[in-house]
mmCIF file of C-alpha atoms and ligand atoms in Angstrom:
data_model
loop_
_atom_site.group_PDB
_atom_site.id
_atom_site.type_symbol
_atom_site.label_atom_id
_atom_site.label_comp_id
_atom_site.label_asym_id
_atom_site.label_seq_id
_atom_site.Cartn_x
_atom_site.Cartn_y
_atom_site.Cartn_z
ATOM 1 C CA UNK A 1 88.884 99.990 122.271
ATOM 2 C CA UNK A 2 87.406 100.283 125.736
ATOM 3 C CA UNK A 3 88.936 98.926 128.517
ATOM 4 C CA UNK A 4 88.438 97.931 132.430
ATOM 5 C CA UNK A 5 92.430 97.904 133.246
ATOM 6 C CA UNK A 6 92.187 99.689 136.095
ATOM 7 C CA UNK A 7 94.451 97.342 138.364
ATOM 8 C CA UNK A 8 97.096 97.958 135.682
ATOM 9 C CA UNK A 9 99.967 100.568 135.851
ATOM 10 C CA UNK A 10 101.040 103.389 133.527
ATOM 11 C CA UNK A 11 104.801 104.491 132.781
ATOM 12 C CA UNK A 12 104.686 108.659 133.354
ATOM 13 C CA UNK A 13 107.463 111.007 133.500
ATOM 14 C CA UNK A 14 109.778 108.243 134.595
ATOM 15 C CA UNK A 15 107.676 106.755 137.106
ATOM 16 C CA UNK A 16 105.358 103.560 137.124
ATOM 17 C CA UNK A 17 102.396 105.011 139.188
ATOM 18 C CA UNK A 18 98.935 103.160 139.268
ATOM 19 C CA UNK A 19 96.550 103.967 136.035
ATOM 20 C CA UNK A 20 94.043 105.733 138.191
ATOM 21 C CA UNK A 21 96.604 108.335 139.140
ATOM 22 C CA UNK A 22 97.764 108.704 135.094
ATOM 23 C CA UNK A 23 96.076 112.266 134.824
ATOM 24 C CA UNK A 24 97.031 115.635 134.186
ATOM 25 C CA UNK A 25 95.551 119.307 134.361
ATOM 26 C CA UNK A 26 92.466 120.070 132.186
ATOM 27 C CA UNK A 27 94.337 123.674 131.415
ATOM 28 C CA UNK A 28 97.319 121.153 129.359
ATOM 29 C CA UNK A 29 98.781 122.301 126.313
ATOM 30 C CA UNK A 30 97.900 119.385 124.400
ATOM 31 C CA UNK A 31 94.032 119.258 125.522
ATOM 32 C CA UNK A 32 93.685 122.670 123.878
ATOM 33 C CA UNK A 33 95.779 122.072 120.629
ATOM 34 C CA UNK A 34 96.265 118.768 120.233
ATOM 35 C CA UNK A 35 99.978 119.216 121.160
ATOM 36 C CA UNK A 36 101.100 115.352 121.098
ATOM 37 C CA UNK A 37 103.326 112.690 119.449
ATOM 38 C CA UNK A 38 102.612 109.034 119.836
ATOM 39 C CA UNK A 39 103.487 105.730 118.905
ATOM 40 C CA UNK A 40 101.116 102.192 118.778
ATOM 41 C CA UNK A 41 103.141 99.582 119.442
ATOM 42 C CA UNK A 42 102.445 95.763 119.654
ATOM 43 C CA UNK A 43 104.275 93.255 121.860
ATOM 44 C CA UNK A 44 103.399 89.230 120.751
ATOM 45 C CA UNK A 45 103.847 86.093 123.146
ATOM 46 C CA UNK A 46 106.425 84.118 121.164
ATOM 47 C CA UNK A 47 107.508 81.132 122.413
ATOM 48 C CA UNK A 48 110.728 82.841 123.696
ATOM 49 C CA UNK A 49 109.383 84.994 125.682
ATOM 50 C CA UNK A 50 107.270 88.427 125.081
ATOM 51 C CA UNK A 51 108.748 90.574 122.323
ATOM 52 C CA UNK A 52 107.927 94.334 121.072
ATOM 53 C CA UNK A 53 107.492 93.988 116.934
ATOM 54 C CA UNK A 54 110.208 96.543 115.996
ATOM 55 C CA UNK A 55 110.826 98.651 119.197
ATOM 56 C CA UNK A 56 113.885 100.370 118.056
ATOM 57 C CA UNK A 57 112.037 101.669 114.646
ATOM 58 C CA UNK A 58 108.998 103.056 116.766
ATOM 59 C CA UNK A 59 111.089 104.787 119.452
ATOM 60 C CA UNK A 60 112.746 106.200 116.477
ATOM 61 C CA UNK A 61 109.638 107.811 114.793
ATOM 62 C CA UNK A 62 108.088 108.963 117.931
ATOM 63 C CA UNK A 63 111.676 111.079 118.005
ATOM 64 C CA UNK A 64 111.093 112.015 114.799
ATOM 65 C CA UNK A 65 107.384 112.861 115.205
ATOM 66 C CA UNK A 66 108.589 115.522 117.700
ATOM 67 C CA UNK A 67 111.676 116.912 116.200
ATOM 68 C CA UNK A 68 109.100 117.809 113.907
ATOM 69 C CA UNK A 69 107.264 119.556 116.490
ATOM 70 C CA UNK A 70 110.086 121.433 118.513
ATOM 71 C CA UNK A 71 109.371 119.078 121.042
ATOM 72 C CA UNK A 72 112.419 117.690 123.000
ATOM 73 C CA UNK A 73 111.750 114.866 124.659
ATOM 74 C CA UNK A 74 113.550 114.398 128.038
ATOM 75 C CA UNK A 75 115.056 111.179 127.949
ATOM 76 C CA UNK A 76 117.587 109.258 125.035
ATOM 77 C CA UNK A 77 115.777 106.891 122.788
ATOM 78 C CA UNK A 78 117.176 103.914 124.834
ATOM 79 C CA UNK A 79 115.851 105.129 127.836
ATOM 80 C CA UNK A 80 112.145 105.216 126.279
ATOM 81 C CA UNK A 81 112.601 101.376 124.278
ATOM 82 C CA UNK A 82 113.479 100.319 127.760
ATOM 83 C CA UNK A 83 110.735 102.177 129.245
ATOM 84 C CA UNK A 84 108.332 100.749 127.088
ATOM 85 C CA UNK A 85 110.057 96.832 127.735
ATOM 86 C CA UNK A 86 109.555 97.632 131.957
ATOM 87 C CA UNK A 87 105.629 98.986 131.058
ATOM 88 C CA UNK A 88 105.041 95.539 129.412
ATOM 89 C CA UNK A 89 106.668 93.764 131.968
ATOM 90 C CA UNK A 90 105.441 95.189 135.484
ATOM 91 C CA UNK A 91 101.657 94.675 134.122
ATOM 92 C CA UNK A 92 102.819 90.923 133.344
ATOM 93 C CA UNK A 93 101.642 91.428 129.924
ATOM 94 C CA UNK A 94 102.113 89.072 126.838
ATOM 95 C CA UNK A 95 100.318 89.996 123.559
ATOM 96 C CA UNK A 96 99.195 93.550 123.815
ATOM 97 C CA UNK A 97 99.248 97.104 122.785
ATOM 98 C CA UNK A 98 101.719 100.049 124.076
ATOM 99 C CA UNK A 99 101.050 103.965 123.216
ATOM 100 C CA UNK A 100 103.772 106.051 124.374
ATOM 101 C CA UNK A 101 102.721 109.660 123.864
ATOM 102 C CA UNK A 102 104.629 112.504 124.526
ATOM 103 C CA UNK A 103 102.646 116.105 124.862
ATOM 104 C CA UNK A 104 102.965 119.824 125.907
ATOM 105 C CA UNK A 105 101.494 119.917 129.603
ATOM 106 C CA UNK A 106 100.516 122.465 132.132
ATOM 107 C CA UNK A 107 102.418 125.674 131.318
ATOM 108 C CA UNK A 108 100.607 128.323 130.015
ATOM 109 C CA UNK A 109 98.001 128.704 127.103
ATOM 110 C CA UNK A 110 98.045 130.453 124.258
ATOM 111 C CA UNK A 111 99.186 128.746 120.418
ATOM 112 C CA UNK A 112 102.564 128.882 121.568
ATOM 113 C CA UNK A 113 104.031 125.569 122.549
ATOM 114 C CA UNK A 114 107.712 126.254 123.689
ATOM 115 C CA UNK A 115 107.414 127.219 127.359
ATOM 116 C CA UNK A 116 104.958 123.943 128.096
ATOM 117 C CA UNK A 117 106.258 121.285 129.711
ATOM 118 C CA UNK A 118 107.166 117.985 127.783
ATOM 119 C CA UNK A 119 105.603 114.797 128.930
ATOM 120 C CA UNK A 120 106.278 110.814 128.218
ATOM 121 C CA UNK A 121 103.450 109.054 129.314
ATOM 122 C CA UNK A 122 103.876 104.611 128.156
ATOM 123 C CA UNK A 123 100.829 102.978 128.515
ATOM 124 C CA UNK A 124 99.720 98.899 127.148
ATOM 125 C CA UNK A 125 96.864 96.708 127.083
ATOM 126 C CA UNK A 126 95.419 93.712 125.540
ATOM 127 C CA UNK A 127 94.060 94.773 122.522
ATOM 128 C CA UNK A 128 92.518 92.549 120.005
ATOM 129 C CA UNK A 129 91.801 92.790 116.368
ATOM 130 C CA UNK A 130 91.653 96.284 115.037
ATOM 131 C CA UNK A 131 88.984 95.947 112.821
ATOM 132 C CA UNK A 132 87.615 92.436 114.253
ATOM 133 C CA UNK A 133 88.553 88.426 113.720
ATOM 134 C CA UNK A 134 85.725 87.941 111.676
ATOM 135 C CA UNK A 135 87.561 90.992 109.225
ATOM 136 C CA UNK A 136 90.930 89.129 109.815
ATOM 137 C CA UNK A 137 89.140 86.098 108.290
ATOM 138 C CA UNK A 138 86.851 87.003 106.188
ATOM 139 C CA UNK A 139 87.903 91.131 104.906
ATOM 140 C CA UNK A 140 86.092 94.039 105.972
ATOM 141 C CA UNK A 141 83.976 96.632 104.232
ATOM 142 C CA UNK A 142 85.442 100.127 103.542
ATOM 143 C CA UNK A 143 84.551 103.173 101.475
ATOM 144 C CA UNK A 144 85.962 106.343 100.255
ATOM 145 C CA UNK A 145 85.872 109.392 102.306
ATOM 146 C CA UNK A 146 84.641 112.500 101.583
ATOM 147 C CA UNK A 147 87.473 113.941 103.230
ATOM 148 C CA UNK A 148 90.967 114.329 102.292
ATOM 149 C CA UNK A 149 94.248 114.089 103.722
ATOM 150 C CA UNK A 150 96.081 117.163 104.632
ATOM 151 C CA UNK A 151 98.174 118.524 101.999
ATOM 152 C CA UNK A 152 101.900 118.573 102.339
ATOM 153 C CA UNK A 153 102.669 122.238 103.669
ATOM 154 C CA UNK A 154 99.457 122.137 106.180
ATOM 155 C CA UNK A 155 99.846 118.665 108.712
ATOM 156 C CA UNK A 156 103.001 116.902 108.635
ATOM 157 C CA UNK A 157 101.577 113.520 107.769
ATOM 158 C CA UNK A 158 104.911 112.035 108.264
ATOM 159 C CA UNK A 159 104.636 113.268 112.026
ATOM 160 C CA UNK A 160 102.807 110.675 114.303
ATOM 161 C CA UNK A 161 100.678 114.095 115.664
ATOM 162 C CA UNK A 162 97.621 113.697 118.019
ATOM 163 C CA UNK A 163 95.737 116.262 116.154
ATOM 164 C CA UNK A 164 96.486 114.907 112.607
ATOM 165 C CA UNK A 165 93.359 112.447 113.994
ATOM 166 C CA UNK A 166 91.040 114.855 114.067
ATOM 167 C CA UNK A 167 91.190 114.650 109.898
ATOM 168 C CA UNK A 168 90.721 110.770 110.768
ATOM 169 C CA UNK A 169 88.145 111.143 112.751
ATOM 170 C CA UNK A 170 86.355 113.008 110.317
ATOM 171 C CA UNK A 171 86.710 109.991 107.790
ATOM 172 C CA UNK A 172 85.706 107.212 110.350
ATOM 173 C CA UNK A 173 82.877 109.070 111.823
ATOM 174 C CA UNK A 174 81.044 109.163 108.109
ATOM 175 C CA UNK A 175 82.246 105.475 107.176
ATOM 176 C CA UNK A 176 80.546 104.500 110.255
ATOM 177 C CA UNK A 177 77.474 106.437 109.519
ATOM 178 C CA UNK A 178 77.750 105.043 106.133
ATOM 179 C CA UNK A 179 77.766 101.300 107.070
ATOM 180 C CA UNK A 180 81.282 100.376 106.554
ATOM 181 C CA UNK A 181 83.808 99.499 109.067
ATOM 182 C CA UNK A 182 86.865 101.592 108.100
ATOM 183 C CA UNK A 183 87.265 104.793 105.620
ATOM 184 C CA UNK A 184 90.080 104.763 103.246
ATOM 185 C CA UNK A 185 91.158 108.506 102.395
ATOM 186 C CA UNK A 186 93.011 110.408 99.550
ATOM 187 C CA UNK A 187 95.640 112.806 99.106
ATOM 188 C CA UNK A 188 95.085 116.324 98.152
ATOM 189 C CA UNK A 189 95.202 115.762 94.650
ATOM 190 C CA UNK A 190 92.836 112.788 94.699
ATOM 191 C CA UNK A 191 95.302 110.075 94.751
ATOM 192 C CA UNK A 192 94.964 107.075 97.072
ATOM 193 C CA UNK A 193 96.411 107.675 100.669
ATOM 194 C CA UNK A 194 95.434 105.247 103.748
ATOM 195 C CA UNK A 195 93.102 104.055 106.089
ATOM 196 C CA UNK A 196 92.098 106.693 109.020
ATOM 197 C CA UNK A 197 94.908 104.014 110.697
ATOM 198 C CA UNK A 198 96.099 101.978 108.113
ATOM 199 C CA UNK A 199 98.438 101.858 105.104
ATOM 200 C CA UNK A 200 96.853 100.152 102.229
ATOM 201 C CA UNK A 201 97.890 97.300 99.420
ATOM 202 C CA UNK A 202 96.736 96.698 95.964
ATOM 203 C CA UNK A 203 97.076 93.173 94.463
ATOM 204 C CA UNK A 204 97.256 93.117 90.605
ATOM 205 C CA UNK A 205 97.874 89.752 88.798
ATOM 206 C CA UNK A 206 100.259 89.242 91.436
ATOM 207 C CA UNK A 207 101.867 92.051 92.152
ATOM 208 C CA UNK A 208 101.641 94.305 95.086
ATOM 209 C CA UNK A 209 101.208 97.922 94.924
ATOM 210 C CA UNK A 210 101.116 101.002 97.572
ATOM 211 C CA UNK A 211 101.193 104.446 97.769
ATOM 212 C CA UNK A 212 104.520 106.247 97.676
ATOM 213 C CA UNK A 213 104.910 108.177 101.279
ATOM 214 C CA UNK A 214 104.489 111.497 99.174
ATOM 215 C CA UNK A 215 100.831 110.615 99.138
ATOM 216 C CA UNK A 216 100.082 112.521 102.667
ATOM 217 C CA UNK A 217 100.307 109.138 104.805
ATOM 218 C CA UNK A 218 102.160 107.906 107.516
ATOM 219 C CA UNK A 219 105.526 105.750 106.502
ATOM 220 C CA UNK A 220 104.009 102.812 108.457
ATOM 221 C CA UNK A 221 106.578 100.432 110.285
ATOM 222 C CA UNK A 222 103.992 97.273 109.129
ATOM 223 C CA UNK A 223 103.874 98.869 105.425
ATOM 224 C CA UNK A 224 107.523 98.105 105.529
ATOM 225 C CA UNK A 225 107.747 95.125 106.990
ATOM 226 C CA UNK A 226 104.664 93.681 104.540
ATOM 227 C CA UNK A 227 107.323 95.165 101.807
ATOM 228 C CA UNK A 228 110.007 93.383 102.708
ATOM 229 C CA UNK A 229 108.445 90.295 103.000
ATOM 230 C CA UNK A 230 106.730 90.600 100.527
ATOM 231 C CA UNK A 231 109.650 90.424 98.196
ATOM 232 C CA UNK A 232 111.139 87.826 100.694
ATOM 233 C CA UNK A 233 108.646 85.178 99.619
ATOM 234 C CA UNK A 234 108.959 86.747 95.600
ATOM 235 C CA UNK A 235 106.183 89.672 95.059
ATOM 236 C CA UNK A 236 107.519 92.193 93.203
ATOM 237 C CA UNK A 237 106.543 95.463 95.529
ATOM 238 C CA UNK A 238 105.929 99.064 93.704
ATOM 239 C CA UNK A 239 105.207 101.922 95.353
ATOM 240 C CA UNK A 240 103.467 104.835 93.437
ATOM 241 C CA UNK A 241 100.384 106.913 93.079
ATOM 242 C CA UNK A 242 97.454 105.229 92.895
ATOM 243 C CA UNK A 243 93.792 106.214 91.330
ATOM 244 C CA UNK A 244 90.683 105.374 93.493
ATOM 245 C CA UNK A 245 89.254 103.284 90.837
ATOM 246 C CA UNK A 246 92.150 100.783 90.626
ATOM 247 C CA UNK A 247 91.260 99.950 94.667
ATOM 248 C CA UNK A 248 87.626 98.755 92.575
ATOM 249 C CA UNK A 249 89.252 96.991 90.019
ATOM 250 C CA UNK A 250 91.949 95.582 92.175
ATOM 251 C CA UNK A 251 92.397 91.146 92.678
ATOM 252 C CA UNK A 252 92.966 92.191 96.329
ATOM 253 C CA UNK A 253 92.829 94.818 98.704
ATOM 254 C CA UNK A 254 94.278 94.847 102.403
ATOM 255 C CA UNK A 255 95.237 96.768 105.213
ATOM 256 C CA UNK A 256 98.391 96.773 107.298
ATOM 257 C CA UNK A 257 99.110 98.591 110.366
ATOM 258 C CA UNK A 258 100.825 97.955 113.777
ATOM 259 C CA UNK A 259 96.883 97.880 115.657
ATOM 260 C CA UNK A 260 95.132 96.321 112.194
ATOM 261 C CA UNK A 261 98.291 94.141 111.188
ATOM 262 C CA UNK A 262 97.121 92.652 107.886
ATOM 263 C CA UNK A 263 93.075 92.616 107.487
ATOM 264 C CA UNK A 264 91.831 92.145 104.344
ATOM 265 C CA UNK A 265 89.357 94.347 102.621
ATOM 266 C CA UNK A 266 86.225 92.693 100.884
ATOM 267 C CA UNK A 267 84.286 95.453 99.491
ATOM 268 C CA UNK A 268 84.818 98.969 98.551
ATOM 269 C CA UNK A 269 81.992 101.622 98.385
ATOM 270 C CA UNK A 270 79.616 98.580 98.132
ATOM 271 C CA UNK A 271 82.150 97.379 95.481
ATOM 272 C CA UNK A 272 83.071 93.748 95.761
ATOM 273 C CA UNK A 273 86.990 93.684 95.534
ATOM 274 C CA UNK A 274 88.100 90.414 93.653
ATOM 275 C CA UNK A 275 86.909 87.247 95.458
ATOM 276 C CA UNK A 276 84.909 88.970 97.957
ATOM 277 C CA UNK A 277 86.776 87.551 101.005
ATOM 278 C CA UNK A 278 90.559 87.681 101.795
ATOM 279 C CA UNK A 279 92.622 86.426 98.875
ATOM 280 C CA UNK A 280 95.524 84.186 98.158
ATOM 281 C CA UNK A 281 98.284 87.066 98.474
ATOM 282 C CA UNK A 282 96.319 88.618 101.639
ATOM 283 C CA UNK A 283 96.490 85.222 103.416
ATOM 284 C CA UNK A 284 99.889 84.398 102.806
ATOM 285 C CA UNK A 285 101.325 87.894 103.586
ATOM 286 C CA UNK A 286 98.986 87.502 106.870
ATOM 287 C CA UNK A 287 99.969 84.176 107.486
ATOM 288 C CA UNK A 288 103.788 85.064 107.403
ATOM 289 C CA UNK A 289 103.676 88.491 109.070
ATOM 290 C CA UNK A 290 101.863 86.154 111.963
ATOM 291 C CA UNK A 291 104.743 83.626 112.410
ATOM 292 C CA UNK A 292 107.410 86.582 112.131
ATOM 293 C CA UNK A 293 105.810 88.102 114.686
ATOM 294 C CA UNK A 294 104.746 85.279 117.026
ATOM 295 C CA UNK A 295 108.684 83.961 116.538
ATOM 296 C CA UNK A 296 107.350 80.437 115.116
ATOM 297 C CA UNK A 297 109.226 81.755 111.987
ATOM 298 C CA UNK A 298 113.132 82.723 112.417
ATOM 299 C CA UNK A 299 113.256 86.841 113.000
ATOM 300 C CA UNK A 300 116.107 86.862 110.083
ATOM 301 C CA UNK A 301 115.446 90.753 110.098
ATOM 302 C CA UNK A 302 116.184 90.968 113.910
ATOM 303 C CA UNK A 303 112.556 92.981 114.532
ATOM 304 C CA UNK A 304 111.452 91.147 117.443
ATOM 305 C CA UNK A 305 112.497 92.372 121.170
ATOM 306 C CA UNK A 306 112.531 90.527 123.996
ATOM 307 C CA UNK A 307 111.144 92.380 127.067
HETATM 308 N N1 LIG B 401 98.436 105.296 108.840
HETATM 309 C C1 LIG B 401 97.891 105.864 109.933
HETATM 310 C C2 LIG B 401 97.130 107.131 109.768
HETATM 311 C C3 LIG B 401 98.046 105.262 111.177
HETATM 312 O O1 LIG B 401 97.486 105.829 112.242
HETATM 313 C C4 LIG B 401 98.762 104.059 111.284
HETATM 314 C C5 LIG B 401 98.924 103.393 112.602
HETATM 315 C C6 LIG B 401 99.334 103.504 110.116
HETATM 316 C C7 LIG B 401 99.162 104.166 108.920
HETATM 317 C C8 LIG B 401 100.168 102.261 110.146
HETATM 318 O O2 LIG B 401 101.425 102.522 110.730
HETATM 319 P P1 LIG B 401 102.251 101.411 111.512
HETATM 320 O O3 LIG B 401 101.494 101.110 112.756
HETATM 321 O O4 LIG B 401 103.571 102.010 111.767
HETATM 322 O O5 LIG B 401 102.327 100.243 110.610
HETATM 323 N N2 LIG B 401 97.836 103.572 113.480
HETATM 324 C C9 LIG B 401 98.020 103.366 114.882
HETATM 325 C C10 LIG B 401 96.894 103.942 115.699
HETATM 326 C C11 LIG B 401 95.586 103.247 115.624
HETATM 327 C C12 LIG B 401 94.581 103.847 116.594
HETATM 328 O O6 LIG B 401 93.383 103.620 116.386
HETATM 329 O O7 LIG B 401 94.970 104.503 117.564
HETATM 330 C C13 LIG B 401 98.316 101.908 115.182
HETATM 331 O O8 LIG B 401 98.037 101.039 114.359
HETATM 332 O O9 LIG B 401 98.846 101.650 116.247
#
C-alpha cells in the first residue's frame, strides 16, 4: 500500500491534526524495539450509511494486544471506537482502511518500556484488495515459508505486536523473491499457521477446516466471522492442527483477513489446489461475507457500525 493522502487528517493523542504533522521523535521507544500494538480495521459504504466491520471486537483486541504488553492505554475502549468513527468521518471517507496503533514514544532508551510514553495514533485510507481483484477473482499463488512462526513462550502471537512483523516480513520477502504473491507459515512444530496477514481455510469434500489458535497465529476477527457463517449457511467448521500437505491435497484453499477479506488461493508451492481458481465454497463464503459487510444482507450478528 502506498499512498498520496496527504490532504487527509490523522487522529493522535486525542487530536485530529493534518497527516503531514503525524510524526514523532526518531529517538521513540517503538522505532528502536518495535514497541507497538495495532489494529486493521475496515469501514464499507453500505447503503445506510458508512459502517466499521466489527469495531467493538477490534477496539477490544488492540486492549488486549497491550495488556499483554504492560502498555496502558490512556483512554476507555469507547473513547478509541469513537475515535476511530470521528477519523473516518472528518476525512469523509466511505470504504476504507483504519490502523489505530498505540506505541512507547519519546522517553528514554534502553529495553525497558515502562517509563515511555504511551501513544494512540488512528489513521484510514482507501485501501483496495489486499492481495489484488484479479486474486479476489481468480485465487492467488502462495508457498510455504522457510520460516516459522514464533513459538508460544517467545512472541505472543495472540498480541497484535508491531515487531511480531518482522517474522512476517521474513516470510513475504522470500515468497516474493520466490514468485508467489503471499507466504503461508507454520507453527513451531511444523503444523499449519497463517498467512504473513492472513488466517487460512481448508475445504475438504465440503467441509471447512482451520487451525486451532494454539497454532502460533493471530485469533483473526474475519476467521470468526467466516466461522460463523460458515455454519450459518450449513458447513460444518473444525478447527485443529493441520499438516502442510493437506493445504496440497485440499478441494479449496482461501484466505481471510480484515485487509485480504476472503481471497482465494490457486496454487501452493507451484501446486495446483483443486480447480485451480476460486472454488464453489470460496465464492459463496466471499459472496456472503461481501453482502454482510456491504449491509445488502441483514447484519443479524449486529457487526456493522455506523460512523
Ligand atoms: N494473521 C495475521 C498475522 C494478521 O496480520 C492478520 C490481519 C490476520 C491473521 C487476520 O486477522 P483479522 O484482520 O482480525 O481477520 N492482518 C492485518 C494487517 C495487514 C497488513 O498488511 O498490515 C489486516 O488484515 O488488517
Amino acid at each position: 500500500m502506498a499512498w498520496d493522502d496527504t490532504a487527509s487528517k490523522i487522529w493522535m493523542d486525542g487530536k485530529i491534526i493534518d497527516w503531514k504533522d503525524a510524526n514523532i521523535h526518531v529517538l521513540s521507544h517503538v522505532v528502536h524495539y518495535g514497541t507497538s500494538v495495532f489494529e486493521g480495521i475496515r469501514a464499507y459504504d453500505t447503503e445506510n450509511g458508512v459502517a466499521v466491520f466489527r469495531l467493538k471486537e477490534h477496539v477490544k483486541r488492540l486492549f488486549d494486544s497491550a495488556k499483554i504488553y504492560k502498555i496502558d492505554i490512556p483512554y476507555t475502549q469507547e473513547e478509541v471506537a469513537e475515535a476511530i468513527r470521528q477519523t473516518v468521518r472528518v476525512n469523509d471517507l466511505k470504504s476504507c482502511y483504519i490502523r489505530p496503533i498505540v506505541f512507547r514514544g519519546y522517553g528514554e532508551l534502553g529495553v525497558n518500556p515502562l517509563n515511555c510514553p504511551v501513544n494512540v495514533v488512528i489513521a484510514a485510507w482507501e485501501w483496495g484488495s489486499y492481495l489484488g481483484e484479479e486474486g479476489m477473482a481468480n485465487g492467488v499463488d502462495i508457498g510455504v515459508s522457510t520460516w516459522r512462526k514464533p513459538a508460544p513462550d517467545t512472541f505472543p502471537t495472540l498480541a497484535k505486536c508491531g515487531a511480531n512483523y518482522m517474522n512476517s516480513q521474513l516470510a513475504k520477502i522470500e515468497a516474493i523473491e520466490n514468485g508467489f504473491d503471499e507466504a503461508i507459515m507454520l507453527d513451531y512444530t511444523g503444523y499449519v499457521s497463517e498467512g504473513s496477514g492472513e488466517n487460512i481455510f481448508l475445504v475438504e469434500d465440503g467441509v471447512l477446516h482451520t487451525p486451532t489458535i494454539a497454532s502460533s497465529n493471530l485469533r483473526g476477527i474475519t476467521r470468526d466471522s467466516i466461522i460463523t457463517v460458515a455454519k450459518d449457511l450449513g458447513y460444518e467448521v473444525i478447527e485443529e492442527t493441520i499438516t502442510r500437505e493437506r493445504l496440497y491435497l485440499a478441494d479449496e484453499v482461501f484466505f481471510t483477513g480484515t485487509a485480504a477479506e476472503v481471497t482465494p488461493i490457486r496454487s501452493i508451492d507451484h501446486k495446483t489446489i483443486g480447480i485451480g481458481k476460486r472454488g464453489p465454497v470460496a465464492e459463496e463464503i466471499q459472496s456472503t461475507f461481501f453482502e454482510i459487510v456491504e449491509g445488502s444482507k441483514d447484519d443479524k450478528y449486529g457487526w456493522l457500525d455506523f460512523i
